[in-house]
PDB file of C-alpha atoms in Angstrom:
ATOM      1  CA  MET A 262      -0.099   0.110  -0.015  1.00 43.00           C
ATOM      2  CA  LYS A 263       2.821   2.764   1.268  1.00 41.00           C
ATOM      3  CA  LYS A 264       4.416   1.700  -1.960  1.00 43.00           C
ATOM      4  CA  THR A 265       1.662   2.184  -4.332  1.00 41.00           C
ATOM      5  CA  LEU A 266       1.375   5.743  -2.411  1.00 40.00           C
ATOM      6  CA  LEU A 267       4.543   6.691  -3.715  1.00 41.00           C
ATOM      7  CA  GLY A 268       4.419   5.912  -6.828  1.00 43.00           C
ATOM      8  CA  LEU A 269       0.881   7.666  -7.368  1.00 40.00           C
ATOM      9  CA  LEU A 270       2.122  11.093  -5.685  1.00 39.00           C
ATOM     10  CA  ALA A 271       6.004  10.370  -7.328  1.00 42.00           C
ATOM     11  CA  PHE A 272       3.063  10.428 -10.813  1.00 38.00           C
ATOM     12  CA  SER A 273       1.596  12.785  -9.993  1.00 39.00           C
ATOM     13  CA  LEU A 274       4.652  14.666  -9.607  1.00 38.00           C
ATOM     14  CA  MET A 275       5.607  13.979 -12.596  1.00 38.00           C
ATOM     15  CA  SER A 276       2.499  14.980 -14.657  1.00 37.00           C
ATOM     16  CA  GLY A 277       2.749  18.446 -12.683  1.00 39.00           C
ATOM     17  CA  ALA A 278       5.899  19.467 -14.646  1.00 38.00           C
ATOM     18  CA  ALA A 279       5.389  17.516 -17.420  1.00 39.00           C
ATOM     19  CA  PHE A 280       2.120  19.436 -17.620  1.00 43.00           C
ATOM     20  CA  ALA A 281       4.162  23.336 -15.772  1.00 47.00           C
ATOM     21  CA  ALA A 282       6.062  22.838 -19.524  1.00 47.00           C
ATOM     22  CA  ASP A 283       4.183  23.339 -21.178  1.00 77.00           C
ATOM     23  CA  VAL A 284       2.797  26.541 -20.080  1.00 89.00           C
ATOM     24  CA  LYS A 285       4.530  28.893 -22.136  1.00 97.00           C
ATOM     25  CA  PRO A 286       2.953  32.722 -21.309  1.00 98.00           C
ATOM     26  CA  ALA A 287       3.656  35.568 -23.078  1.00 98.00           C
ATOM     27  CA  ILE A 288       3.541  39.003 -22.769  1.00 98.00           C
ATOM     28  CA  ILE A 289       2.983  41.906 -25.254  1.00 97.00           C
ATOM     29  CA  TYR A 290       2.169  46.218 -24.075  1.00 96.00           C
ATOM     30  CA  ASP A 291       0.665  48.748 -25.938  1.00 92.00           C
ATOM     31  CA  LEU A 292       2.670  51.455 -26.790  1.00 87.00           C
ATOM     32  CA  GLY A 293       4.114  53.292 -24.144  1.00 83.00           C
ATOM     33  CA  GLY A 294       5.925  50.542 -22.575  1.00 84.00           C
ATOM     34  CA  LYS A 295       6.063  48.323 -19.950  1.00 90.00           C
ATOM     35  CA  PHE A 296       7.857  50.946 -17.298  1.00 90.00           C
ATOM     36  CA  ASP A 297       4.736  53.482 -18.333  1.00 84.00           C
ATOM     37  CA  LYS A 298       3.843  54.128 -13.810  1.00 82.00           C
ATOM     38  CA  SER A 299       0.480  53.052 -15.205  1.00 85.00           C
ATOM     39  CA  PHE A 300      -1.406  50.781 -17.132  1.00 89.00           C
ATOM     40  CA  ASN A 301       1.249  48.402 -18.326  1.00 92.00           C
ATOM     41  CA  GLU A 302       3.216  48.629 -15.672  1.00 92.00           C
ATOM     42  CA  GLY A 303       0.372  47.653 -14.208  1.00 91.00           C
ATOM     43  CA  ALA A 304       0.538  43.979 -16.469  1.00 95.00           C
ATOM     44  CA  PHE A 305       4.203  44.148 -15.646  1.00 96.00           C
ATOM     45  CA  ASN A 306       3.953  43.354 -12.839  1.00 95.00           C
ATOM     46  CA  GLY A 307       0.600  41.083 -12.688  1.00 96.00           C
ATOM     47  CA  ALA A 308       3.630  38.851 -14.612  1.00 97.00           C
ATOM     48  CA  GLU A 309       6.180  39.483 -12.312  1.00 97.00           C
ATOM     49  CA  LYS A 310       4.086  38.350  -9.857  1.00 97.00           C
ATOM     50  CA  PHE A 311       3.803  34.905 -11.451  1.00 97.00           C
ATOM     51  CA  LYS A 312       7.290  34.314 -12.472  1.00 97.00           C
ATOM     52  CA  THR A 313       8.012  34.632  -8.754  1.00 97.00           C
ATOM     53  CA  GLU A 314       5.064  32.375  -7.459  1.00 96.00           C
ATOM     54  CA  THR A 315       5.283  29.873  -9.990  1.00 95.00           C
ATOM     55  CA  GLY A 316       9.394  29.587 -10.839  1.00 95.00           C
ATOM     56  CA  THR A 317       8.170  29.612 -14.379  1.00 96.00           C
ATOM     57  CA  ALA A 318       9.442  32.644 -17.342  1.00 97.00           C
ATOM     58  CA  TYR A 319       7.564  34.818 -19.348  1.00 98.00           C
ATOM     59  CA  ARG A 320       8.257  35.976 -22.925  1.00 98.00           C
ATOM     60  CA  GLU A 321       7.075  39.922 -23.453  1.00 98.00           C
ATOM     61  CA  PHE A 322       7.574  42.292 -26.189  1.00 97.00           C
ATOM     62  CA  GLU A 323       7.305  46.339 -26.909  1.00 96.00           C
ATOM     63  CA  ILE A 324       5.481  47.134 -29.363  1.00 94.00           C
ATOM     64  CA  ALA A 325       6.512  50.446 -31.084  1.00 92.00           C
ATOM     65  CA  ASN A 326       4.344  50.822 -33.762  1.00 90.00           C
ATOM     66  CA  ASP A 327       0.539  49.523 -34.202  1.00 91.00           C
ATOM     67  CA  ALA A 328       2.526  47.764 -37.497  1.00 92.00           C
ATOM     68  CA  GLN A 329       4.285  45.060 -35.491  1.00 95.00           C
ATOM     69  CA  ARG A 330       0.749  44.019 -33.660  1.00 97.00           C
ATOM     70  CA  GLU A 331       0.328  41.021 -35.870  1.00 96.00           C
ATOM     71  CA  GLN A 332       3.749  40.229 -36.697  1.00 97.00           C
ATOM     72  CA  VAL A 333       4.533  39.299 -33.126  1.00 97.00           C
ATOM     73  CA  LEU A 334       1.105  37.925 -32.409  1.00 97.00           C
ATOM     74  CA  ARG A 335       2.586  34.971 -34.738  1.00 97.00           C
ATOM     75  CA  ARG A 336       5.694  34.662 -33.652  1.00 97.00           C
ATOM     76  CA  PHE A 337       4.759  34.414 -30.658  1.00 98.00           C
ATOM     77  CA  ALA A 338       1.960  32.049 -31.810  1.00 98.00           C
ATOM     78  CA  GLY A 339       3.855  29.993 -33.731  1.00 97.00           C
ATOM     79  CA  ASP A 340       6.844  29.959 -31.514  1.00 97.00           C
ATOM     80  CA  GLY A 341       4.131  27.641 -28.944  1.00 97.00           C
ATOM     81  CA  ASN A 342       4.040  30.310 -26.851  1.00 98.00           C
ATOM     82  CA  SER A 343       0.252  30.209 -25.059  1.00 97.00           C
ATOM     83  CA  PRO A 344      -1.127  31.966 -23.511  1.00 98.00           C
ATOM     84  CA  ILE A 345      -0.528  34.785 -24.645  1.00 98.00           C
ATOM     85  CA  VAL A 346      -1.974  38.034 -23.122  1.00 98.00           C
ATOM     86  CA  MET A 347      -2.217  41.659 -24.945  1.00 97.00           C
ATOM     87  CA  ALA A 348      -2.385  45.035 -22.694  1.00 94.00           C
ATOM     88  CA  GLY A 349      -5.223  47.769 -24.351  1.00 91.00           C
ATOM     89  CA  PHE A 350      -7.918  47.110 -26.474  1.00 92.00           C
ATOM     90  CA  ASN A 351      -5.664  48.137 -29.954  1.00 92.00           C
ATOM     91  CA  TRP A 352      -5.263  45.083 -29.940  1.00 96.00           C
ATOM     92  CA  ALA A 353      -8.862  43.443 -30.590  1.00 96.00           C
ATOM     93  CA  ALA A 354      -8.032  43.252 -34.434  1.00 96.00           C
ATOM     94  CA  ALA A 355      -5.102  41.814 -34.866  1.00 97.00           C
ATOM     95  CA  LEU A 356      -5.997  39.147 -32.258  1.00 98.00           C
ATOM     96  CA  ASP A 357      -9.372  38.452 -33.684  1.00 97.00           C
ATOM     97  CA  LYS A 358      -7.598  37.929 -37.182  1.00 97.00           C
ATOM     98  CA  VAL A 359      -4.547  35.535 -34.920  1.00 98.00           C
ATOM     99  CA  ALA A 360      -6.856  33.733 -32.974  1.00 98.00           C
ATOM    100  CA  ALA A 361      -9.009  32.191 -35.720  1.00 97.00           C
ATOM    101  CA  GLU A 362      -5.002  30.961 -37.339  1.00 97.00           C
ATOM    102  CA  TYR A 363      -3.979  29.745 -34.344  1.00 98.00           C
ATOM    103  CA  PRO A 364      -6.818  27.187 -33.109  1.00 97.00           C
ATOM    104  CA  ASP A 365      -4.851  25.648 -30.023  1.00 96.00           C
ATOM    105  CA  THR A 366      -2.993  28.508 -28.794  1.00 97.00           C
ATOM    106  CA  LYS A 367      -4.817  30.528 -25.553  1.00 98.00           C
ATOM    107  CA  PHE A 368      -5.001  34.157 -25.622  1.00 98.00           C
ATOM    108  CA  ALA A 369      -6.601  37.046 -23.212  1.00 98.00           C
ATOM    109  CA  ILE A 370      -6.722  40.729 -24.520  1.00 98.00           C
ATOM    110  CA  ILE A 371      -7.486  43.516 -21.990  1.00 97.00           C
ATOM    111  CA  ASP A 372      -9.675  46.437 -22.669  1.00 94.00           C
ATOM    112  CA  MET A 373     -11.536  45.425 -25.132  1.00 94.00           C
ATOM    113  CA  VAL A 374     -14.019  42.695 -26.376  1.00 96.00           C
ATOM    114  CA  VAL A 375     -13.335  39.397 -28.761  1.00 97.00           C
ATOM    115  CA  GLN A 376     -15.360  37.039 -29.748  1.00 96.00           C
ATOM    116  CA  GLN A 377     -13.065  34.115 -30.535  1.00 97.00           C
ATOM    117  CA  PRO A 378     -13.192  30.053 -28.894  1.00 98.00           C
ATOM    118  CA  ASN A 379      -9.363  30.315 -27.162  1.00 98.00           C
ATOM    119  CA  VAL A 380      -9.979  34.484 -26.416  1.00 98.00           C
ATOM    120  CA  LYS A 381      -9.920  35.427 -22.161  1.00 98.00           C
ATOM    121  CA  SER A 382     -11.723  38.932 -22.904  1.00 98.00           C
ATOM    122  CA  ILE A 383     -11.201  40.771 -19.974  1.00 97.00           C
ATOM    123  CA  VAL A 384     -12.912  44.701 -18.896  1.00 96.00           C
ATOM    124  CA  PHE A 385     -13.175  46.841 -15.797  1.00 96.00           C
ATOM    125  CA  LYS A 386     -16.071  48.142 -14.174  1.00 97.00           C
ATOM    126  CA  GLU A 387     -13.858  51.733 -14.167  1.00 97.00           C
ATOM    127  CA  GLN A 388     -16.686  54.271 -14.151  1.00 98.00           C
ATOM    128  CA  GLU A 389     -17.513  52.704 -10.418  1.00 98.00           C
ATOM    129  CA  GLY A 390     -13.365  53.335  -9.521  1.00 98.00           C
ATOM    130  CA  SER A 391     -13.888  56.713 -10.691  1.00 98.00           C
ATOM    131  CA  TYR A 392     -16.814  57.589  -9.433  1.00 98.00           C
ATOM    132  CA  LEU A 393     -14.901  56.377  -6.186  1.00 98.00           C
ATOM    133  CA  VAL A 394     -11.602  58.786  -6.570  1.00 98.00           C
ATOM    134  CA  GLY A 395     -14.691  61.832  -7.850  1.00 98.00           C
ATOM    135  CA  ILE A 396     -15.799  62.055  -4.693  1.00 98.00           C
ATOM    136  CA  LEU A 397     -12.672  61.813  -2.700  1.00 98.00           C
ATOM    137  CA  ALA A 398     -11.816  65.282  -5.495  1.00 98.00           C
ATOM    138  CA  GLY A 399     -15.369  66.961  -4.949  1.00 98.00           C
ATOM    139  CA  MET A 400     -14.938  67.177  -0.969  1.00 98.00           C
ATOM    140  CA  ALA A 401     -10.730  67.820  -0.771  1.00 98.00           C
ATOM    141  CA  SER A 402     -11.120  70.454  -4.059  1.00 98.00           C
ATOM    142  CA  LYS A 403     -11.530  74.044  -2.175  1.00 98.00           C
ATOM    143  CA  SER A 404     -12.389  76.056  -4.826  1.00 98.00           C
ATOM    144  CA  LYS A 405     -15.227  73.397  -6.498  1.00 98.00           C
ATOM    145  CA  THR A 406     -13.078  73.103  -9.141  1.00 98.00           C
ATOM    146  CA  VAL A 407     -11.919  69.811 -10.431  1.00 98.00           C
ATOM    147  CA  SER A 408     -11.006  68.477 -13.964  1.00 98.00           C
ATOM    148  CA  PHE A 409     -10.234  65.889 -15.696  1.00 98.00           C
ATOM    149  CA  ILE A 410      -7.848  64.976 -18.755  1.00 98.00           C
ATOM    150  CA  GLY A 411      -7.605  61.628 -20.770  1.00 98.00           C
ATOM    151  CA  GLY A 412      -5.237  60.208 -23.383  1.00 96.00           C
ATOM    152  CA  MET A 413      -7.126  59.299 -26.327  1.00 95.00           C
ATOM    153  CA  ASP A 414     -10.013  60.446 -27.075  1.00 97.00           C
ATOM    154  CA  ILE A 415     -12.621  57.387 -27.221  1.00 95.00           C
ATOM    155  CA  PRO A 416     -15.070  56.009 -25.198  1.00 96.00           C
ATOM    156  CA  LEU A 417     -12.999  53.695 -23.000  1.00 94.00           C
ATOM    157  CA  ILE A 418     -11.761  56.530 -21.475  1.00 97.00           C
ATOM    158  CA  HIS A 419     -15.097  58.783 -21.484  1.00 98.00           C
ATOM    159  CA  LYS A 420     -15.936  56.191 -19.541  1.00 97.00           C
ATOM    160  CA  PHE A 421     -13.233  57.462 -17.040  1.00 98.00           C
ATOM    161  CA  ALA A 422     -14.638  60.635 -17.042  1.00 98.00           C
ATOM    162  CA  CYS A 423     -18.305  60.784 -16.673  1.00 98.00           C
ATOM    163  CA  GLY A 424     -17.735  58.766 -13.278  1.00 98.00           C
ATOM    164  CA  TYR A 425     -15.840  60.637 -11.735  1.00 98.00           C
ATOM    165  CA  VAL A 426     -17.775  64.050 -12.905  1.00 98.00           C
ATOM    166  CA  GLY A 427     -20.778  61.761 -11.121  1.00 98.00           C
ATOM    167  CA  GLY A 428     -18.086  60.807  -7.932  1.00 98.00           C
ATOM    168  CA  ALA A 429     -17.811  64.594  -7.416  1.00 98.00           C
ATOM    169  CA  LYS A 430     -21.241  65.979  -8.502  1.00 98.00           C
ATOM    170  CA  SER A 431     -22.516  63.722  -5.558  1.00 98.00           C
ATOM    171  CA  THR A 432     -20.353  65.413  -3.038  1.00 98.00           C
ATOM    172  CA  GLY A 433     -22.172  69.188  -4.288  1.00 96.00           C
ATOM    173  CA  LYS A 434     -24.614  70.708  -6.594  1.00 90.00           C
ATOM    174  CA  ASP A 435     -22.487  73.656  -6.433  1.00 95.00           C
ATOM    175  CA  VAL A 436     -18.634  71.446  -8.349  1.00 98.00           C
ATOM    176  CA  LYS A 437     -17.462  72.318 -11.494  1.00 98.00           C
ATOM    177  CA  THR A 438     -16.046  69.812 -13.338  1.00 98.00           C
ATOM    178  CA  LEU A 439     -13.543  70.687 -16.276  1.00 98.00           C
ATOM    179  CA  GLU A 440     -12.475  67.844 -19.335  1.00 98.00           C
ATOM    180  CA  ALA A 441      -9.415  67.700 -21.840  1.00 98.00           C
ATOM    181  CA  TYR A 442      -8.252  64.474 -23.750  1.00 98.00           C
ATOM    182  CA  THR A 443      -4.488  64.522 -25.196  1.00 97.00           C
ATOM    183  CA  GLY A 444      -5.286  63.228 -28.440  1.00 96.00           C
ATOM    184  CA  THR A 445      -6.979  60.692 -31.207  1.00 95.00           C
ATOM    185  CA  THR A 446      -4.168  58.934 -32.053  1.00 92.00           C
ATOM    186  CA  PRO A 447      -2.120  56.004 -29.989  1.00 87.00           C
ATOM    187  CA  GLU A 448       0.477  58.635 -29.386  1.00 90.00           C
ATOM    188  CA  ALA A 449      -1.040  60.186 -26.208  1.00 94.00           C
ATOM    189  CA  TRP A 450      -0.510  57.680 -23.778  1.00 91.00           C
ATOM    190  CA  ASN A 451       3.005  58.766 -24.092  1.00 90.00           C
ATOM    191  CA  ASP A 452       3.210  62.591 -24.073  1.00 95.00           C
ATOM    192  CA  PRO A 453       3.469  63.916 -20.460  1.00 96.00           C
ATOM    193  CA  VAL A 454       4.735  67.405 -22.040  1.00 97.00           C
ATOM    194  CA  LYS A 455       1.221  68.009 -23.740  1.00 98.00           C
ATOM    195  CA  GLY A 456      -0.590  66.596 -20.337  1.00 98.00           C
ATOM    196  CA  GLY A 457       1.350  69.037 -17.906  1.00 98.00           C
ATOM    197  CA  GLU A 458       0.495  71.690 -20.641  1.00 98.00           C
ATOM    198  CA  ILE A 459      -3.171  70.728 -19.912  1.00 98.00           C
ATOM    199  CA  ALA A 460      -3.550  70.712 -16.210  1.00 98.00           C
ATOM    200  CA  LYS A 461      -1.648  74.100 -16.219  1.00 98.00           C
ATOM    201  CA  SER A 462      -4.434  75.223 -18.161  1.00 98.00           C
ATOM    202  CA  GLN A 463      -7.501  73.612 -15.955  1.00 98.00           C
ATOM    203  CA  PHE A 464      -6.020  75.125 -13.178  1.00 98.00           C
ATOM    204  CA  ALA A 465      -6.204  78.901 -14.349  1.00 98.00           C
ATOM    205  CA  GLN A 466      -9.540  78.098 -15.355  1.00 98.00           C
ATOM    206  CA  GLY A 467     -10.103  77.235 -11.585  1.00 98.00           C
ATOM    207  CA  SER A 468      -9.150  73.400 -11.057  1.00 98.00           C
ATOM    208  CA  ASP A 469      -6.859  72.196  -7.948  1.00 98.00           C
ATOM    209  CA  VAL A 470      -7.876  68.968  -8.001  1.00 98.00           C
ATOM    210  CA  VAL A 471      -6.518  67.001 -11.781  1.00 98.00           C
ATOM    211  CA  TYR A 472      -7.016  63.266 -12.780  1.00 98.00           C
ATOM    212  CA  HIS A 473      -5.846  61.169 -15.056  1.00 98.00           C
ATOM    213  CA  ALA A 474      -6.552  58.577 -17.446  1.00 97.00           C
ATOM    214  CA  ALA A 475      -4.034  58.607 -20.196  1.00 95.00           C
ATOM    215  CA  GLY A 476      -0.568  56.202 -19.938  1.00 90.00           C
ATOM    216  CA  GLY A 477       2.335  58.016 -19.207  1.00 90.00           C
ATOM    217  CA  THR A 478       0.815  60.849 -20.126  1.00 95.00           C
ATOM    218  CA  GLY A 479      -0.338  60.934 -17.001  1.00 96.00           C
ATOM    219  CA  VAL A 480       3.214  61.672 -15.405  1.00 95.00           C
ATOM    220  CA  GLY A 481       3.116  64.735 -16.605  1.00 97.00           C
ATOM    221  CA  VAL A 482      -0.037  66.060 -15.212  1.00 98.00           C
ATOM    222  CA  LEU A 483       1.014  65.283 -11.476  1.00 98.00           C
ATOM    223  CA  GLN A 484       3.934  66.460 -11.788  1.00 98.00           C
ATOM    224  CA  ALA A 485       2.869  69.455 -12.764  1.00 98.00           C
ATOM    225  CA  ALA A 486      -0.189  69.512 -10.350  1.00 98.00           C
ATOM    226  CA  ALA A 487       2.450  69.091  -7.185  1.00 98.00           C
ATOM    227  CA  ASP A 488       4.495  71.748  -9.407  1.00 98.00           C
ATOM    228  CA  ALA A 489       1.890  74.006  -8.950  1.00 98.00           C
ATOM    229  CA  GLY A 490       0.383  73.454  -5.435  1.00 98.00           C
ATOM    230  CA  LYS A 491      -2.974  71.729  -6.748  1.00 98.00           C
ATOM    231  CA  LEU A 492      -3.688  67.667  -6.492  1.00 98.00           C
ATOM    232  CA  GLY A 493      -3.359  64.476  -8.643  1.00 98.00           C
ATOM    233  CA  ILE A 494      -5.003  61.649  -8.760  1.00 98.00           C
ATOM    234  CA  GLY A 495      -2.728  58.426 -10.580  1.00 97.00           C
ATOM    235  CA  VAL A 496      -4.837  55.890 -12.762  1.00 96.00           C
ATOM    236  CA  ASP A 497      -4.577  51.914 -12.575  1.00 91.00           C
ATOM    237  CA  SER A 498      -1.313  51.514 -10.752  1.00 89.00           C
ATOM    238  CA  ASN A 499      -1.302  53.450  -7.331  1.00 94.00           C
ATOM    239  CA  GLN A 500       1.399  55.911  -8.959  1.00 95.00           C
ATOM    240  CA  ASN A 501       0.113  57.809  -4.913  1.00 97.00           C
ATOM    241  CA  GLY A 502       4.992  57.816  -5.205  1.00 96.00           C
ATOM    242  CA  LEU A 503       5.532  59.859  -8.204  1.00 96.00           C
ATOM    243  CA  GLN A 504       4.656  62.443  -5.690  1.00 97.00           C
ATOM    244  CA  PRO A 505       3.834  62.416  -2.583  1.00 97.00           C
ATOM    245  CA  GLY A 506       1.920  63.827  -0.598  1.00 97.00           C
ATOM    246  CA  LYS A 507       0.672  65.609  -3.424  1.00 98.00           C
ATOM    247  CA  VAL A 508      -1.696  63.114  -5.158  1.00 98.00           C
ATOM    248  CA  LEU A 509      -4.302  62.392  -3.467  1.00 98.00           C
ATOM    249  CA  THR A 510      -4.938  58.783  -4.411  1.00 98.00           C
ATOM    250  CA  SER A 511      -4.909  56.239  -7.113  1.00 98.00           C
ATOM    251  CA  MET A 512      -7.900  54.133  -9.235  1.00 97.00           C
ATOM    252  CA  LEU A 513      -6.638  51.266  -9.245  1.00 96.00           C
ATOM    253  CA  LYS A 514      -7.585  48.902 -11.767  1.00 94.00           C
ATOM    254  CA  ARG A 515      -5.938  45.738 -11.678  1.00 94.00           C
ATOM    255  CA  VAL A 516      -4.482  45.221 -15.293  1.00 94.00           C
ATOM    256  CA  ASP A 517      -2.164  43.266 -12.702  1.00 94.00           C
ATOM    257  CA  VAL A 518      -4.418  40.763 -11.764  1.00 92.00           C
ATOM    258  CA  ALA A 519      -6.279  40.207 -14.814  1.00 95.00           C
ATOM    259  CA  VAL A 520      -2.881  39.601 -15.869  1.00 97.00           C
ATOM    260  CA  TYR A 521      -1.303  37.189 -13.076  1.00 96.00           C
ATOM    261  CA  ASN A 522      -4.650  35.101 -13.346  1.00 95.00           C
ATOM    262  CA  SER A 523      -4.738  34.537 -17.169  1.00 97.00           C
ATOM    263  CA  PHE A 524      -1.385  33.034 -16.615  1.00 98.00           C
ATOM    264  CA  LYS A 525      -2.145  30.878 -13.092  1.00 96.00           C
ATOM    265  CA  SER A 526      -5.998  29.977 -14.933  1.00 96.00           C
ATOM    266  CA  ALA A 527      -3.750  28.734 -17.717  1.00 96.00           C
ATOM    267  CA  ALA A 528      -0.997  26.649 -15.719  1.00 96.00           C
ATOM    268  CA  ASP A 529      -3.244  25.109 -13.074  1.00 96.00           C
ATOM    269  CA  GLY A 530      -5.369  23.961 -16.245  1.00 95.00           C
ATOM    270  CA  LYS A 531      -8.295  25.806 -15.521  1.00 96.00           C
ATOM    271  CA  PHE A 532      -8.244  29.223 -18.283  1.00 96.00           C
ATOM    272  CA  GLU A 533     -11.594  30.126 -19.456  1.00 96.00           C
ATOM    273  CA  PRO A 534     -12.238  32.072 -22.370  1.00 97.00           C
ATOM    274  CA  GLY A 535     -15.463  34.075 -22.661  1.00 97.00           C
ATOM    275  CA  ILE A 536     -16.094  37.417 -21.300  1.00 97.00           C
ATOM    276  CA  SER A 537     -14.806  38.642 -17.382  1.00 95.00           C
ATOM    277  CA  VAL A 538     -15.867  41.615 -15.990  1.00 95.00           C
ATOM    278  CA  LEU A 539     -14.378  42.947 -12.917  1.00 95.00           C
ATOM    279  CA  GLY A 540     -16.046  46.262 -10.751  1.00 97.00           C
ATOM    280  CA  LEU A 541     -15.720  46.673  -6.984  1.00 97.00           C
ATOM    281  CA  LYS A 542     -17.751  43.678  -6.053  1.00 96.00           C
ATOM    282  CA  GLU A 543     -14.461  41.585  -7.260  1.00 92.00           C
ATOM    283  CA  ASP A 544     -11.623  43.892  -6.474  1.00 92.00           C
ATOM    284  CA  GLY A 545     -10.916  44.366  -9.783  1.00 94.00           C
ATOM    285  CA  VAL A 546     -11.138  49.017  -9.553  1.00 97.00           C
ATOM    286  CA  GLY A 547     -11.099  50.342  -6.601  1.00 97.00           C
ATOM    287  CA  TYR A 548      -8.767  53.491  -4.912  1.00 98.00           C
ATOM    288  CA  ALA A 549      -5.065  53.471  -3.918  1.00 97.00           C
ATOM    289  CA  VAL A 550      -4.353  54.832   0.003  1.00 98.00           C
ATOM    290  CA  ASP A 551      -0.902  54.086   1.304  1.00 98.00           C
ATOM    291  CA  ASP A 552       1.498  56.509   3.211  1.00 98.00           C
ATOM    292  CA  ASN A 553       2.200  58.592   0.494  1.00 98.00           C
ATOM    293  CA  ASN A 554      -1.497  60.377   0.657  1.00 98.00           C
ATOM    294  CA  LYS A 555      -3.367  59.238   4.007  1.00 97.00           C
ATOM    295  CA  ALA A 556      -2.299  62.177   5.367  1.00 97.00           C
ATOM    296  CA  LEU A 557      -4.422  63.881   2.695  1.00 98.00           C
ATOM    297  CA  LEU A 558      -8.104  62.051   3.485  1.00 98.00           C
ATOM    298  CA  THR A 559      -9.731  63.185   6.738  1.00 98.00           C
ATOM    299  CA  PRO A 560     -12.418  60.485   8.211  1.00 98.00           C
ATOM    300  CA  GLU A 561     -15.504  62.803   6.634  1.00 98.00           C
ATOM    301  CA  MET A 562     -13.935  61.864   3.206  1.00 98.00           C
ATOM    302  CA  THR A 563     -12.754  58.560   3.253  1.00 98.00           C
ATOM    303  CA  ALA A 564     -16.496  57.488   5.831  1.00 98.00           C
ATOM    304  CA  ALA A 565     -18.204  59.016   1.984  1.00 98.00           C
ATOM    305  CA  VAL A 566     -15.639  57.203   0.083  1.00 98.00           C
ATOM    306  CA  GLU A 567     -16.246  53.908   2.205  1.00 98.00           C
ATOM    307  CA  LYS A 568     -20.294  53.974   1.646  1.00 98.00           C
ATOM    308  CA  ALA A 569     -20.303  54.571  -1.966  1.00 98.00           C
ATOM    309  CA  LYS A 570     -17.796  51.575  -2.588  1.00 98.00           C
ATOM    310  CA  ALA A 571     -20.907  49.328   0.207  1.00 98.00           C
ATOM    311  CA  ASP A 572     -23.703  50.973  -2.605  1.00 98.00           C
ATOM    312  CA  ILE A 573     -22.485  50.346  -5.546  1.00 98.00           C
ATOM    313  CA  ILE A 574     -21.788  46.428  -4.633  1.00 98.00           C
ATOM    314  CA  ALA A 575     -25.357  46.287  -2.998  1.00 98.00           C
ATOM    315  CA  GLY A 576     -27.170  47.705  -6.145  1.00 97.00           C
ATOM    316  CA  THR A 577     -27.829  50.704  -4.655  1.00 97.00           C
ATOM    317  CA  VAL A 578     -26.177  53.179  -6.187  1.00 97.00           C
ATOM    318  CA  LYS A 579     -25.722  52.815 -10.276  1.00 97.00           C
ATOM    319  CA  VAL A 580     -23.190  54.202 -11.967  1.00 98.00           C
ATOM    320  CA  HIS A 581     -23.483  54.989 -14.882  1.00 98.00           C
ATOM    321  CA  ASP A 582     -21.327  53.356 -17.928  1.00 97.00           C
ATOM    322  CA  TYR A 583     -20.841  55.358 -20.498  1.00 98.00           C
ATOM    323  CA  MET A 584     -19.926  53.225 -23.469  1.00 94.00           C
ATOM    324  CA  THR A 585     -23.708  51.953 -22.883  1.00 95.00           C
ATOM    325  CA  ASP A 586     -25.031  55.176 -24.795  1.00 97.00           C
ATOM    326  CA  GLU A 587     -21.740  57.473 -25.531  1.00 96.00           C
ATOM    327  CA  ALA A 588     -23.604  60.591 -23.259  1.00 97.00           C
ATOM    328  CA  CYS A 589     -23.230  61.212 -19.749  1.00 98.00           C
ATOM    329  CA  PRO A 590     -25.244  62.290 -17.493  1.00 97.00           C
ATOM    330  CA  TYR A 591     -24.021  64.006 -14.600  1.00 96.00           C
TER     331      TYR A 591
END
């Protein structure tokens, strides 16, 4: 009996090792690079967590232009990488084509839905997290004017803006909001100089709290806010430490969790294609509190934002999703 148990254990360990060897995860970042301090870096952190915990290496690539999308997808799939995770909605067209050519490869895309039987589409309720930081902005603002700077002018980023406006205006009818975008092409994600210029323009119009959803461009927004003695709000990753004491909070979008779960589920043989939606209830979005910003949050602000969070999870407060009708009712 003892020999049988030992034999089964040995077989189990050998099978697990063989299965793990079959997993060749890869991640491909969007324009702006993996160290953008925001969206791409969140994806990188998720991949690093998987590597640290499992000891399994992953392959990665940072594209320099849109022409590389199909090329790198085909190369990775052809080399046997699986799952292949793409950070960003801009991958959708290339993925739709390549996924059909490699039906046995597992793919995951963040921020867009691609209807292929071997693709996992991971989207977030950014409006919910943005509503929470909007509440903090509205309560922290002394001028009662807050602002938003988006990167690429697309519905997804308006989704952030609309939630933010809703949260800010929920703190008082006298709260005014300003909104601007840095461009209409992917280059809008990596222009910190322009981000800073727009922020200064908003400060001149009375804003004293600015929230960005602009990738690498947002680094310039937060710098401009700190320089002007205003408050910035980060996005995606925890950016509180970029300007300690000058970043009110960061709207966390758990891109790291999306990447980690995609890798881990494939390694465990539990990868499921289809659509996954992550909101407050799933801990997919939230707001950051750490030593860099906790002194900026009063007990009243914390109580208000936590109540809103509970109400949203319970369904008693519904935050409008801009992408359902491309309109913002706030």
